[in-house]
Short mmCIF file of C-alpha atoms in Angstrom, two decimals:
data_model
loop_
_atom_site.label_atom_id
_atom_site.label_comp_id
_atom_site.label_asym_id
_atom_site.label_seq_id
_atom_site.Cartn_x
_atom_site.Cartn_y
_atom_site.Cartn_z
CA MET A 1 80.89 147.58 95.27
CA GLU A 2 79.94 143.89 97.03
CA THR A 3 83.45 142.55 96.12
CA VAL A 4 85.12 145.52 97.79
CA LEU A 5 83.21 144.72 100.84
CA ALA A 6 83.65 141.39 100.89
CA ALA A 7 87.29 141.73 100.68
CA LEU A 8 87.13 144.29 103.78
CA THR A 9 85.08 142.33 105.46
CA GLY A 10 87.22 139.19 105.63
CA ALA A 11 90.35 141.71 106.05
CA MET A 12 88.49 143.10 109.24
CA VAL A 13 87.58 139.01 110.37
CA ALA A 14 91.18 138.03 110.27
CA GLY A 15 92.33 141.34 112.11
CA SER A 16 89.63 140.81 114.74
CA VAL A 17 90.88 136.77 114.90
CA PHE A 18 94.24 138.11 115.30
CA LEU A 19 93.64 140.49 117.83
CA MET A 20 91.29 138.10 120.11
CA LEU A 21 94.16 135.39 120.08
CA SER A 22 96.96 137.52 121.72
CA LYS A 23 97.51 137.61 125.23
CA ASN A 24 95.91 141.25 126.40
CA LEU A 25 92.32 141.93 127.37
CA VAL A 26 92.52 145.49 125.61
CA ARG A 27 93.56 143.51 122.38
CA PHE A 28 90.53 141.21 122.70
CA ILE A 29 88.31 143.73 123.39
CA PHE A 30 89.58 145.65 120.19
CA GLY A 31 89.15 142.21 118.43
CA LEU A 32 85.42 141.73 119.66
CA VAL A 33 84.43 145.57 118.41
CA LEU A 34 85.99 144.68 114.89
CA ALA A 35 84.29 141.42 114.54
CA SER A 36 81.01 142.93 115.65
CA ASN A 37 81.59 145.74 112.55
CA ALA A 38 82.33 142.81 110.35
CA VAL A 39 79.47 141.00 110.74
CA ASN A 40 77.28 144.02 110.38
CA MET A 41 79.31 144.89 107.00
CA LEU A 42 78.81 141.33 105.82
CA ILE A 43 74.98 141.45 106.89
CA PHE A 44 74.73 145.09 105.05
CA ALA A 45 76.47 143.64 101.82
CA ALA A 46 74.31 140.81 101.85
CA GLY A 47 71.26 143.08 101.09
CA ARG A 48 72.32 144.09 97.39
CA LEU A 49 74.10 147.35 97.60
CA GLU A 50 73.42 148.19 93.76
CA THR A 51 69.70 149.07 94.26
CA SER A 52 68.68 152.95 95.57
CA ARG A 53 65.07 152.86 95.42
CA PRO A 54 63.22 152.94 98.72
CA PRO A 55 61.33 149.60 99.67
CA LEU A 56 57.88 151.09 98.54
CA ILE A 57 55.35 149.03 96.77
CA THR A 58 51.84 150.59 95.30
CA GLN A 59 48.45 149.54 97.43
CA ASP A 60 47.19 147.34 94.64
CA ALA A 61 50.49 145.50 93.76
CA ALA A 62 51.60 142.24 95.11
CA HIS A 63 55.34 142.72 94.68
CA ALA A 64 57.52 145.73 93.39
CA ALA A 65 57.74 146.29 89.89
CA VAL A 66 61.51 147.23 89.93
CA ALA A 67 64.35 146.03 92.20
CA VAL A 68 64.39 148.09 95.74
CA ALA A 69 66.32 148.15 98.42
CA ASN A 70 66.12 145.59 100.83
CA SER A 71 64.94 146.75 104.30
CA LEU A 72 65.65 143.31 106.53
CA PRO A 73 69.22 143.77 106.69
CA GLN A 74 69.00 147.38 107.63
CA ALA A 75 66.83 146.15 110.28
CA LEU A 76 69.09 143.59 111.47
CA ILE A 77 72.08 145.57 111.68
CA LEU A 78 70.40 147.99 113.87
CA THR A 79 69.40 145.10 115.86
CA ALA A 80 73.20 143.97 115.97
CA ILE A 81 74.48 147.65 116.97
CA VAL A 82 72.19 147.84 119.96
CA ILE A 83 73.51 144.24 120.93
CA GLY A 84 77.02 144.90 120.02
CA PHE A 85 77.00 147.96 122.28
CA ALA A 86 75.59 146.00 125.17
CA LEU A 87 78.09 143.18 124.94
CA LEU A 88 80.58 145.74 124.21
CA ALA A 89 79.66 147.50 127.71
CA PHE A 90 79.24 144.27 129.57
CA ILE A 91 83.00 143.69 128.64
CA PHE A 92 84.18 146.37 129.65
CA ILE A 93 82.78 146.06 133.29
CA LEU A 94 84.18 142.62 133.56
CA PHE A 95 87.47 144.22 131.87
CA PHE A 96 87.99 146.62 135.00
CA ARG A 97 86.90 144.30 137.30
CA THR A 98 89.58 141.59 136.16
CA TYR A 99 92.09 144.68 136.03
CA GLN A 100 90.83 145.52 139.51
CA ALA A 101 90.96 142.19 141.17
CA LEU A 102 93.85 140.72 139.40
CA GLY A 103 96.20 143.75 138.62
CA THR A 104 97.17 142.64 135.06
CA VAL A 105 96.18 142.95 131.49
CA ASP A 106 97.77 139.50 130.56
CA THR A 107 95.91 136.45 130.43
CA GLU A 108 99.08 134.51 131.12
CA ALA A 109 99.70 136.18 134.20
CA MET A 110 96.02 135.34 135.76
CA THR A 111 96.41 132.33 137.60
CA ASP A 112 94.30 132.92 140.74
CA ALA A 113 91.65 130.53 139.67
CA GLU A 114 94.43 127.79 139.16
CA PRO A 115 95.59 125.84 142.04
CA VAL A 116 99.26 126.10 143.25
CA SER A 117 100.30 122.63 142.81
CA VAL A 118 102.94 120.99 144.87
CA ARG A 119 105.49 120.74 142.22
CA ASP A 120 105.48 124.60 141.83
CA SER A 121 106.18 124.66 145.56
CA ALA A 122 108.58 122.08 146.28
CA GLY A 123 110.23 122.37 142.62
CA GLY A 124 110.03 118.52 142.17
CA PRO A 125 107.41 115.84 140.96
CA PRO A 126 104.38 115.69 143.56
CA SER A 127 104.68 112.47 145.69
#
């Protein structure tokens, strides 16, 4: 099962990198969400999936007698989901404000921060 999840995580990372490298902000947001889910799946797969017993240890024992599920990856995934949702909300707000200010989602067309050079206005090299 870990092999399937590792392959699926790799495919999700590859897809997210492809989407984030495109020149469209909407695709970037989808790539960011996909990367966040891929990291969550990676943490989940690192927690050993074949054990299904709850992580309960008797009061007198120092450690579990049998293999049990690891609760730390589950707690990390829960925290990562909350942080990912907050990051996604922040990115959506930035995206909306950028679209309002510039009127485009294409990153190549977003040139308001770049100064207009003399070469662009005169058509020749700057003097």
